[in-house]
Amino acid sequence: MSTVIYPGPVFGPVRSRRLGKSLGVNLSPVDGKICSFDCIYCECGLNDERRPKSKMPSRQSVREALEARLSAMRDADDLPEAITYSGNGEPTSHPDFLNIVRDTLALRDKYCPQAKVCLLTNATHLNREDVFEAVRLIDRPCLKLDTVDADYIRLVDRPNARYDVKEVIERIKELNGRCIVQTMFMQGTFAGQSVDNTTEKYVGPWLEALAQIRPEGVDIYTLARETPVAGLKKAPAETLERIAQRVENLGISAHWYG
Ligand code: SF4
């Protein structure tokens, strides 16, 4: 198993297929992972194997680390195209997420006003008013929706608290389309069960949800790295392309990454 834990509140920049040159902001502890999901494909590893001993970074330490890095990047004439909350787990789990977003937007405006502030989130905390407000401030919130099938979510995404996908979709709809939906498609097996969400059983209802959400775009991707469990397989490129075409047929922009 080869998974990644980011060793600071700011990392990169990384060359993102979706976002270009992206400076990462990690709001989880530096020695482990905190997430309200425990996806079997998580590049940070499984929650039980990545229990942190240290705390989440404070608002102040995030602001200071981000300013130091942006200042150095400006001096090197190497400013990012995006500043992205991702890292070791779910960024919106941080109790001060809204204020951190406000700080980030101010630093973005000061150092690189052309850069987009982005968020990779599993959307589980959208029911918190402060998180919802923060998501509305972010230029490019990318919300995970791997399926609308509750059994599949229990098998693959494995929420560790109450999670009702219908309620989450209703909340996403309140963003009035100001979001990107991101979906992981894969094949293979886990715990003796199929994890193939490329079949009509999963794709049809997922498309119906997208037709209701009407996001700005849909990012379709598959496994790109080693996974913490065995038995998972990449979805074939032609399958991803076909699913993306069906999204486009709804009048919604779709990108796929094989
Ligand atoms: S939501 Fe993201 S960070 Fe959390 S377990 Fe899933 S892949 Fe990992």
PDB file of C-alpha atoms and ligand atoms in Angstrom:
ATOM      1  CA  MET A   1       0.000   0.000   0.000  1.00  0.00           C
ATOM      2  CA  SER A   2       1.316   3.425  -0.901  1.00  0.00           C
ATOM      3  CA  THR A   3      -0.807   6.273   0.409  1.00  0.00           C
ATOM      4  CA  VAL A   4       0.002   9.932   1.031  1.00  0.00           C
ATOM      5  CA  ILE A   5      -0.146  12.070   4.180  1.00  0.00           C
ATOM      6  CA  TYR A   6       0.658  15.752   3.655  1.00  0.00           C
ATOM      7  CA  PRO A   7       3.131  17.029   6.262  1.00  0.00           C
ATOM      8  CA  GLY A   8       1.928  20.632   6.668  1.00  0.00           C
ATOM      9  CA  PRO A   9      -1.026  22.988   6.357  1.00  0.00           C
ATOM     10  CA  VAL A  10       0.236  24.111   2.931  1.00  0.00           C
ATOM     11  CA  PHE A  11       1.670  21.756   0.299  1.00  0.00           C
ATOM     12  CA  GLY A  12       2.634  21.757  -3.330  1.00  0.00           C
ATOM     13  CA  PRO A  13       1.996  23.355  -5.675  1.00  0.00           C
ATOM     14  CA  VAL A  14       0.835  20.229  -7.450  1.00  0.00           C
ATOM     15  CA  ARG A  15      -0.008  20.021 -11.143  1.00  0.00           C
ATOM     16  CA  SER A  16      -3.711  19.186 -11.052  1.00  0.00           C
ATOM     17  CA  ARG A  17      -5.427  17.792 -14.149  1.00  0.00           C
ATOM     18  CA  ARG A  18      -8.522  19.719 -13.143  1.00  0.00           C
ATOM     19  CA  LEU A  19      -7.172  22.910 -11.612  1.00  0.00           C
ATOM     20  CA  GLY A  20      -3.764  23.595 -13.165  1.00  0.00           C
ATOM     21  CA  LYS A  21      -0.923  24.666 -10.844  1.00  0.00           C
ATOM     22  CA  SER A  22      -2.634  24.259  -7.508  1.00  0.00           C
ATOM     23  CA  LEU A  23      -1.347  25.159  -4.053  1.00  0.00           C
ATOM     24  CA  GLY A  24      -2.841  22.720  -1.545  1.00  0.00           C
ATOM     25  CA  VAL A  25      -4.221  23.654   1.860  1.00  0.00           C
ATOM     26  CA  ASN A  26      -4.496  20.797   4.342  1.00  0.00           C
ATOM     27  CA  LEU A  27      -6.756  21.499   7.336  1.00  0.00           C
ATOM     28  CA  SER A  28      -6.260  18.063   8.891  1.00  0.00           C
ATOM     29  CA  PRO A  29      -3.476  17.094  11.312  1.00  0.00           C
ATOM     30  CA  VAL A  30      -0.078  16.589   9.711  1.00  0.00           C
ATOM     31  CA  ASP A  31       0.382  13.046  11.058  1.00  0.00           C
ATOM     32  CA  GLY A  32      -2.906  11.431  10.071  1.00  0.00           C
ATOM     33  CA  LYS A  33      -6.319  11.774   8.548  1.00  0.00           C
ATOM     34  CA  ILE A  34      -9.704  13.083   9.696  1.00  0.00           C
ATOM     35  CA  CYS A  35     -12.679  12.367   7.456  1.00  0.00           C
ATOM     36  CA  SER A  36     -16.395  11.795   7.824  1.00  0.00           C
ATOM     37  CA  PHE A  37     -16.095   9.178   5.054  1.00  0.00           C
ATOM     38  CA  ASP A  38     -13.678   6.258   4.941  1.00  0.00           C
ATOM     39  CA  CYS A  39     -13.551   5.585   1.214  1.00  0.00           C
ATOM     40  CA  ILE A  40     -11.924   2.314   0.251  1.00  0.00           C
ATOM     41  CA  TYR A  41     -10.059   4.132  -2.538  1.00  0.00           C
ATOM     42  CA  CYS A  42      -8.787   7.060  -0.408  1.00  0.00           C
ATOM     43  CA  GLU A  43      -5.288   8.130  -1.364  1.00  0.00           C
ATOM     44  CA  CYS A  44      -4.632   9.055   2.295  1.00  0.00           C
ATOM     45  CA  GLY A  45      -5.332   5.488   3.440  1.00  0.00           C
ATOM     46  CA  LEU A  46      -8.072   4.087   5.687  1.00  0.00           C
ATOM     47  CA  ASN A  47      -9.122   6.057   8.767  1.00  0.00           C
ATOM     48  CA  ASP A  48      -8.141   3.308  11.240  1.00  0.00           C
ATOM     49  CA  GLU A  49      -4.623   3.109   9.797  1.00  0.00           C
ATOM     50  CA  ARG A  50      -4.131   6.885   9.837  1.00  0.00           C
ATOM     51  CA  ARG A  51      -5.355   7.978  13.266  1.00  0.00           C
ATOM     52  CA  PRO A  52      -3.601  11.304  14.017  1.00  0.00           C
ATOM     53  CA  LYS A  53      -1.967  12.139  17.335  1.00  0.00           C
ATOM     54  CA  SER A  54      -1.682  15.873  16.698  1.00  0.00           C
ATOM     55  CA  LYS A  55      -4.439  18.455  16.285  1.00  0.00           C
ATOM     56  CA  MET A  56      -5.859  20.291  13.311  1.00  0.00           C
ATOM     57  CA  PRO A  57      -3.891  23.451  12.439  1.00  0.00           C
ATOM     58  CA  SER A  58      -5.257  26.667  13.944  1.00  0.00           C
ATOM     59  CA  ARG A  59      -6.748  29.389  11.777  1.00  0.00           C
ATOM     60  CA  GLN A  60      -3.708  31.536  12.526  1.00  0.00           C
ATOM     61  CA  SER A  61      -1.177  28.865  11.586  1.00  0.00           C
ATOM     62  CA  VAL A  62      -2.969  28.216   8.284  1.00  0.00           C
ATOM     63  CA  ARG A  63      -3.037  31.935   7.491  1.00  0.00           C
ATOM     64  CA  GLU A  64       0.654  32.376   8.340  1.00  0.00           C
ATOM     65  CA  ALA A  65       1.763  29.323   6.375  1.00  0.00           C
ATOM     66  CA  LEU A  66      -0.309  30.324   3.353  1.00  0.00           C
ATOM     67  CA  GLU A  67       0.949  33.904   3.389  1.00  0.00           C
ATOM     68  CA  ALA A  68       4.569  32.776   3.688  1.00  0.00           C
ATOM     69  CA  ARG A  69       4.172  30.422   0.732  1.00  0.00           C
ATOM     70  CA  LEU A  70       2.332  32.898  -1.475  1.00  0.00           C
ATOM     71  CA  SER A  71       4.910  35.570  -0.697  1.00  0.00           C
ATOM     72  CA  ALA A  72       7.743  33.197  -1.680  1.00  0.00           C
ATOM     73  CA  MET A  73       5.906  32.177  -4.849  1.00  0.00           C
ATOM     74  CA  ARG A  74       5.388  35.818  -5.795  1.00  0.00           C
ATOM     75  CA  ASP A  75       9.099  36.502  -5.290  1.00  0.00           C
ATOM     76  CA  ALA A  76       9.889  33.548  -7.551  1.00  0.00           C
ATOM     77  CA  ASP A  77       7.338  34.729 -10.120  1.00  0.00           C
ATOM     78  CA  ASP A  78       5.645  31.359  -9.738  1.00  0.00           C
ATOM     79  CA  LEU A  79       2.153  32.132  -8.444  1.00  0.00           C
ATOM     80  CA  PRO A  80      -0.517  29.390  -8.455  1.00  0.00           C
ATOM     81  CA  GLU A  81      -3.577  29.159 -10.673  1.00  0.00           C
ATOM     82  CA  ALA A  82      -5.577  27.671  -7.827  1.00  0.00           C
ATOM     83  CA  ILE A  83      -5.542  27.413  -4.037  1.00  0.00           C
ATOM     84  CA  THR A  84      -7.265  24.184  -3.105  1.00  0.00           C
ATOM     85  CA  TYR A  85      -8.494  22.784   0.192  1.00  0.00           C
ATOM     86  CA  SER A  86      -7.813  19.068   0.121  1.00  0.00           C
ATOM     87  CA  GLY A  87      -5.077  17.202   2.001  1.00  0.00           C
ATOM     88  CA  ASN A  88      -5.445  14.598   4.740  1.00  0.00           C
ATOM     89  CA  GLY A  89      -9.189  14.184   4.889  1.00  0.00           C
ATOM     90  CA  GLU A  90     -12.287  16.341   4.786  1.00  0.00           C
ATOM     91  CA  PRO A  91     -11.473  20.101   4.893  1.00  0.00           C
ATOM     92  CA  THR A  92     -14.927  21.157   6.099  1.00  0.00           C
ATOM     93  CA  SER A  93     -14.451  19.082   9.263  1.00  0.00           C
ATOM     94  CA  HIS A  94     -12.349  21.978  10.557  1.00  0.00           C
ATOM     95  CA  PRO A  95     -14.422  23.939  13.123  1.00  0.00           C
ATOM     96  CA  ASP A  96     -13.058  27.285  11.866  1.00  0.00           C
ATOM     97  CA  PHE A  97     -13.489  26.523   8.175  1.00  0.00           C
ATOM     98  CA  LEU A  98     -15.522  29.650   7.384  1.00  0.00           C
ATOM     99  CA  ASN A  99     -12.945  32.022   8.854  1.00  0.00           C
ATOM    100  CA  ILE A 100     -10.122  30.140   7.147  1.00  0.00           C
ATOM    101  CA  VAL A 101     -11.940  30.597   3.833  1.00  0.00           C
ATOM    102  CA  ARG A 102     -12.303  34.336   4.518  1.00  0.00           C
ATOM    103  CA  ASP A 103      -8.551  34.563   5.267  1.00  0.00           C
ATOM    104  CA  THR A 104      -7.706  32.612   2.127  1.00  0.00           C
ATOM    105  CA  LEU A 105      -9.830  34.833  -0.090  1.00  0.00           C
ATOM    106  CA  ALA A 106      -8.126  37.928   1.358  1.00  0.00           C
ATOM    107  CA  LEU A 107      -4.655  36.431   0.732  1.00  0.00           C
ATOM    108  CA  ARG A 108      -5.666  35.356  -2.764  1.00  0.00           C
ATOM    109  CA  ASP A 109      -6.828  38.917  -3.511  1.00  0.00           C
ATOM    110  CA  LYS A 110      -3.537  40.296  -2.169  1.00  0.00           C
ATOM    111  CA  TYR A 111      -1.084  37.949  -3.920  1.00  0.00           C
ATOM    112  CA  CYS A 112      -2.755  36.286  -6.906  1.00  0.00           C
ATOM    113  CA  PRO A 113      -6.203  37.713  -7.685  1.00  0.00           C
ATOM    114  CA  GLN A 114      -6.417  35.617 -10.841  1.00  0.00           C
ATOM    115  CA  ALA A 115      -6.243  32.344  -8.887  1.00  0.00           C
ATOM    116  CA  LYS A 116      -9.372  30.355  -8.062  1.00  0.00           C
ATOM    117  CA  VAL A 117     -10.056  29.190  -4.520  1.00  0.00           C
ATOM    118  CA  CYS A 118     -11.207  25.578  -4.777  1.00  0.00           C
ATOM    119  CA  LEU A 119     -12.535  22.944  -2.404  1.00  0.00           C
ATOM    120  CA  LEU A 120     -12.594  19.171  -2.668  1.00  0.00           C
ATOM    121  CA  THR A 121     -15.287  18.000  -0.267  1.00  0.00           C
ATOM    122  CA  ASN A 122     -17.488  14.984   0.389  1.00  0.00           C
ATOM    123  CA  ALA A 123     -20.383  17.393   1.169  1.00  0.00           C
ATOM    124  CA  THR A 124     -21.223  15.691   4.468  1.00  0.00           C
ATOM    125  CA  HIS A 125     -21.059  18.938   6.464  1.00  0.00           C
ATOM    126  CA  LEU A 126     -23.182  21.062   4.139  1.00  0.00           C
ATOM    127  CA  ASN A 127     -25.915  20.963   6.780  1.00  0.00           C
ATOM    128  CA  ARG A 128     -23.717  23.183   8.996  1.00  0.00           C
ATOM    129  CA  GLU A 129     -24.696  26.780   8.253  1.00  0.00           C
ATOM    130  CA  ASP A 130     -21.113  28.047   8.554  1.00  0.00           C
ATOM    131  CA  VAL A 131     -19.873  25.413   6.089  1.00  0.00           C
ATOM    132  CA  PHE A 132     -22.685  26.192   3.666  1.00  0.00           C
ATOM    133  CA  GLU A 133     -21.812  29.895   3.809  1.00  0.00           C
ATOM    134  CA  ALA A 134     -18.122  29.093   3.233  1.00  0.00           C
ATOM    135  CA  VAL A 135     -18.938  26.888   0.235  1.00  0.00           C
ATOM    136  CA  ARG A 136     -20.922  29.736  -1.287  1.00  0.00           C
ATOM    137  CA  LEU A 137     -17.851  31.998  -0.976  1.00  0.00           C
ATOM    138  CA  ILE A 138     -15.529  29.535  -2.727  1.00  0.00           C
ATOM    139  CA  ASP A 139     -14.956  29.927  -6.471  1.00  0.00           C
ATOM    140  CA  ARG A 140     -14.970  26.259  -7.297  1.00  0.00           C
ATOM    141  CA  PRO A 141     -16.534  23.907  -4.753  1.00  0.00           C
ATOM    142  CA  CYS A 142     -16.189  20.303  -5.982  1.00  0.00           C
ATOM    143  CA  LEU A 143     -18.675  18.039  -4.205  1.00  0.00           C
ATOM    144  CA  LYS A 144     -18.316  14.273  -4.127  1.00  0.00           C
ATOM    145  CA  LEU A 145     -21.331  12.264  -5.299  1.00  0.00           C
ATOM    146  CA  ASP A 146     -20.119   8.780  -6.250  1.00  0.00           C
ATOM    147  CA  THR A 147     -23.659   7.391  -6.520  1.00  0.00           C
ATOM    148  CA  VAL A 148     -27.113   7.920  -5.058  1.00  0.00           C
ATOM    149  CA  ASP A 149     -27.361   4.273  -3.995  1.00  0.00           C
ATOM    150  CA  ALA A 150     -27.337   4.003  -0.186  1.00  0.00           C
ATOM    151  CA  ASP A 151     -25.949   0.431  -0.145  1.00  0.00           C
ATOM    152  CA  TYR A 152     -23.077   1.384  -2.448  1.00  0.00           C
ATOM    153  CA  ILE A 153     -22.286   4.412  -0.294  1.00  0.00           C
ATOM    154  CA  ARG A 154     -22.186   2.161   2.797  1.00  0.00           C
ATOM    155  CA  LEU A 155     -19.847  -0.272   1.027  1.00  0.00           C
ATOM    156  CA  VAL A 156     -17.478   2.173  -0.702  1.00  0.00           C
ATOM    157  CA  ASP A 157     -17.661   5.672   0.837  1.00  0.00           C
ATOM    158  CA  ARG A 158     -18.426   4.348   4.334  1.00  0.00           C
ATOM    159  CA  PRO A 159     -19.748   7.430   6.179  1.00  0.00           C
ATOM    160  CA  ASN A 160     -18.892   7.285   9.876  1.00  0.00           C
ATOM    161  CA  ALA A 161     -21.947   9.258  10.986  1.00  0.00           C
ATOM    162  CA  ARG A 162     -25.558   9.541   9.834  1.00  0.00           C
ATOM    163  CA  TYR A 163     -25.627  10.276   6.085  1.00  0.00           C
ATOM    164  CA  ASP A 164     -28.740  10.511   3.942  1.00  0.00           C
ATOM    165  CA  VAL A 165     -27.823  11.051   0.297  1.00  0.00           C
ATOM    166  CA  LYS A 166     -31.284  12.464  -0.513  1.00  0.00           C
ATOM    167  CA  GLU A 167     -30.852  15.149   2.152  1.00  0.00           C
ATOM    168  CA  VAL A 168     -27.367  15.935   0.841  1.00  0.00           C
ATOM    169  CA  ILE A 169     -28.707  16.333  -2.702  1.00  0.00           C
ATOM    170  CA  GLU A 170     -31.438  18.686  -1.448  1.00  0.00           C
ATOM    171  CA  ARG A 171     -28.763  20.782   0.262  1.00  0.00           C
ATOM    172  CA  ILE A 172     -26.575  20.808  -2.863  1.00  0.00           C
ATOM    173  CA  LYS A 173     -29.559  22.026  -4.868  1.00  0.00           C
ATOM    174  CA  GLU A 174     -29.679  25.091  -2.606  1.00  0.00           C
ATOM    175  CA  LEU A 175     -26.338  26.134  -4.133  1.00  0.00           C
ATOM    176  CA  ASN A 176     -28.347  26.878  -7.297  1.00  0.00           C
ATOM    177  CA  GLY A 177     -25.837  25.157  -9.542  1.00  0.00           C
ATOM    178  CA  ARG A 178     -22.752  26.997  -8.212  1.00  0.00           C
ATOM    179  CA  CYS A 179     -20.746  23.820  -7.791  1.00  0.00           C
ATOM    180  CA  ILE A 180     -18.944  21.017  -9.569  1.00  0.00           C
ATOM    181  CA  VAL A 181     -20.034  17.442  -8.896  1.00  0.00           C
ATOM    182  CA  GLN A 182     -17.134  14.988  -8.780  1.00  0.00           C
ATOM    183  CA  THR A 183     -17.677  11.271  -9.124  1.00  0.00           C
ATOM    184  CA  MET A 184     -15.341   8.307  -8.822  1.00  0.00           C
ATOM    185  CA  PHE A 185     -16.224   5.437 -11.120  1.00  0.00           C
ATOM    186  CA  MET A 186     -14.533   2.094 -10.691  1.00  0.00           C
ATOM    187  CA  GLN A 187     -14.948  -1.629 -11.049  1.00  0.00           C
ATOM    188  CA  GLY A 188     -13.705  -4.666  -9.145  1.00  0.00           C
ATOM    189  CA  THR A 189     -14.751  -6.092  -5.780  1.00  0.00           C
ATOM    190  CA  PHE A 190     -14.442  -5.389  -2.079  1.00  0.00           C
ATOM    191  CA  ALA A 191     -15.504  -7.638   0.807  1.00  0.00           C
ATOM    192  CA  GLY A 192     -16.831 -10.130  -1.727  1.00  0.00           C
ATOM    193  CA  GLN A 193     -19.169  -7.596  -3.365  1.00  0.00           C
ATOM    194  CA  SER A 194     -18.994  -5.767  -6.674  1.00  0.00           C
ATOM    195  CA  VAL A 195     -18.008  -2.075  -6.495  1.00  0.00           C
ATOM    196  CA  ASP A 196     -18.807  -1.453 -10.160  1.00  0.00           C
ATOM    197  CA  ASN A 197     -20.825   1.785 -10.275  1.00  0.00           C
ATOM    198  CA  THR A 198     -20.536   2.101 -14.073  1.00  0.00           C
ATOM    199  CA  THR A 199     -23.650  -0.018 -14.702  1.00  0.00           C
ATOM    200  CA  GLU A 200     -27.111   1.363 -15.488  1.00  0.00           C
ATOM    201  CA  LYS A 201     -28.321   0.530 -11.967  1.00  0.00           C
ATOM    202  CA  TYR A 202     -26.023   3.297 -10.705  1.00  0.00           C
ATOM    203  CA  VAL A 203     -25.538   5.630 -13.651  1.00  0.00           C
ATOM    204  CA  GLY A 204     -29.255   6.169 -14.409  1.00  0.00           C
ATOM    205  CA  PRO A 205     -30.273   7.429 -10.912  1.00  0.00           C
ATOM    206  CA  TRP A 206     -27.028   9.438 -10.669  1.00  0.00           C
ATOM    207  CA  LEU A 207     -27.934  11.224 -13.926  1.00  0.00           C
ATOM    208  CA  GLU A 208     -31.408  11.954 -12.530  1.00  0.00           C
ATOM    209  CA  ALA A 209     -29.787  13.594  -9.483  1.00  0.00           C
ATOM    210  CA  LEU A 210     -27.515  15.675 -11.736  1.00  0.00           C
ATOM    211  CA  ALA A 211     -30.539  16.818 -13.739  1.00  0.00           C
ATOM    212  CA  GLN A 212     -31.966  18.185 -10.477  1.00  0.00           C
ATOM    213  CA  ILE A 213     -28.733  19.729  -9.182  1.00  0.00           C
ATOM    214  CA  ARG A 214     -27.760  21.297 -12.533  1.00  0.00           C
ATOM    215  CA  PRO A 215     -24.123  21.881 -11.473  1.00  0.00           C
ATOM    216  CA  GLU A 216     -21.725  24.068 -13.462  1.00  0.00           C
ATOM    217  CA  GLY A 217     -19.878  20.927 -14.369  1.00  0.00           C
ATOM    218  CA  VAL A 218     -19.227  17.290 -13.568  1.00  0.00           C
ATOM    219  CA  ASP A 219     -15.762  15.819 -13.075  1.00  0.00           C
ATOM    220  CA  ILE A 220     -15.666  12.100 -13.766  1.00  0.00           C
ATOM    221  CA  TYR A 221     -12.620  10.211 -12.695  1.00  0.00           C
ATOM    222  CA  THR A 222     -11.338   6.787 -11.825  1.00  0.00           C
ATOM    223  CA  LEU A 223      -8.539   5.314  -9.751  1.00  0.00           C
ATOM    224  CA  ALA A 224      -5.260   7.073 -10.495  1.00  0.00           C
ATOM    225  CA  ARG A 225      -3.086   5.715  -7.675  1.00  0.00           C
ATOM    226  CA  GLU A 226      -2.600   2.643  -5.572  1.00  0.00           C
ATOM    227  CA  THR A 227      -5.560   2.089  -3.244  1.00  0.00           C
ATOM    228  CA  PRO A 228      -5.488   1.099   0.445  1.00  0.00           C
ATOM    229  CA  VAL A 229      -7.519  -2.075  -0.258  1.00  0.00           C
ATOM    230  CA  ALA A 230      -7.002  -4.734  -2.922  1.00  0.00           C
ATOM    231  CA  GLY A 231      -9.452  -5.735  -5.623  1.00  0.00           C
ATOM    232  CA  LEU A 232     -10.433  -2.311  -7.019  1.00  0.00           C
ATOM    233  CA  LYS A 233     -10.043  -1.694 -10.742  1.00  0.00           C
ATOM    234  CA  LYS A 234      -9.982   1.390 -12.931  1.00  0.00           C
ATOM    235  CA  ALA A 235     -13.070   2.022 -15.024  1.00  0.00           C
ATOM    236  CA  PRO A 236     -12.173   1.798 -18.738  1.00  0.00           C
ATOM    237  CA  ALA A 237     -11.640   5.099 -20.575  1.00  0.00           C
ATOM    238  CA  GLU A 238     -14.410   4.351 -23.092  1.00  0.00           C
ATOM    239  CA  THR A 239     -16.873   3.804 -20.225  1.00  0.00           C
ATOM    240  CA  LEU A 240     -15.952   7.142 -18.646  1.00  0.00           C
ATOM    241  CA  GLU A 241     -16.270   8.864 -22.004  1.00  0.00           C
ATOM    242  CA  ARG A 242     -19.707   7.332 -22.563  1.00  0.00           C
ATOM    243  CA  ILE A 243     -20.909   8.449 -19.106  1.00  0.00           C
ATOM    244  CA  ALA A 244     -19.536  11.956 -19.726  1.00  0.00           C
ATOM    245  CA  GLN A 245     -21.458  12.096 -23.001  1.00  0.00           C
ATOM    246  CA  ARG A 246     -24.671  11.247 -21.168  1.00  0.00           C
ATOM    247  CA  VAL A 247     -24.010  14.138 -18.772  1.00  0.00           C
ATOM    248  CA  GLU A 248     -23.410  16.450 -21.726  1.00  0.00           C
ATOM    249  CA  ASN A 249     -26.714  15.260 -23.182  1.00  0.00           C
ATOM    250  CA  LEU A 250     -28.370  16.820 -20.118  1.00  0.00           C
ATOM    251  CA  GLY A 251     -26.812  20.154 -21.102  1.00  0.00           C
ATOM    252  CA  ILE A 252     -24.229  19.947 -18.291  1.00  0.00           C
ATOM    253  CA  SER A 253     -20.513  20.288 -18.995  1.00  0.00           C
ATOM    254  CA  ALA A 254     -18.541  17.131 -18.170  1.00  0.00           C
ATOM    255  CA  HIS A 255     -14.846  16.279 -18.017  1.00  0.00           C
ATOM    256  CA  TRP A 256     -13.487  12.806 -17.592  1.00  0.00           C
ATOM    257  CA  TYR A 257     -10.018  11.745 -16.462  1.00  0.00           C
ATOM    258  CA  GLY A 258      -9.042   8.179 -17.245  1.00  0.00           C
TER     259      GLY A 258
HETATM  260  S1  SF4 B   1     -13.969  11.701   1.249  1.00  0.00           S
HETATM  261 FE1  SF4 B   1     -11.965  12.034   0.348  1.00  0.00          FE
HETATM  262  S2  SF4 B   1     -10.552  12.247   2.094  1.00  0.00           S
HETATM  263 FE2  SF4 B   1     -12.465  11.330   2.855  1.00  0.00          FE
HETATM  264  S3  SF4 B   1     -12.089   9.115   2.830  1.00  0.00           S
HETATM  265 FE3  SF4 B   1     -13.102   9.698   0.892  1.00  0.00          FE
HETATM  266  S4  SF4 B   1     -11.427  10.062  -0.572  1.00  0.00           S
HETATM  267 FE4  SF4 B   1     -10.551  10.101   1.502  1.00  0.00          FE
END
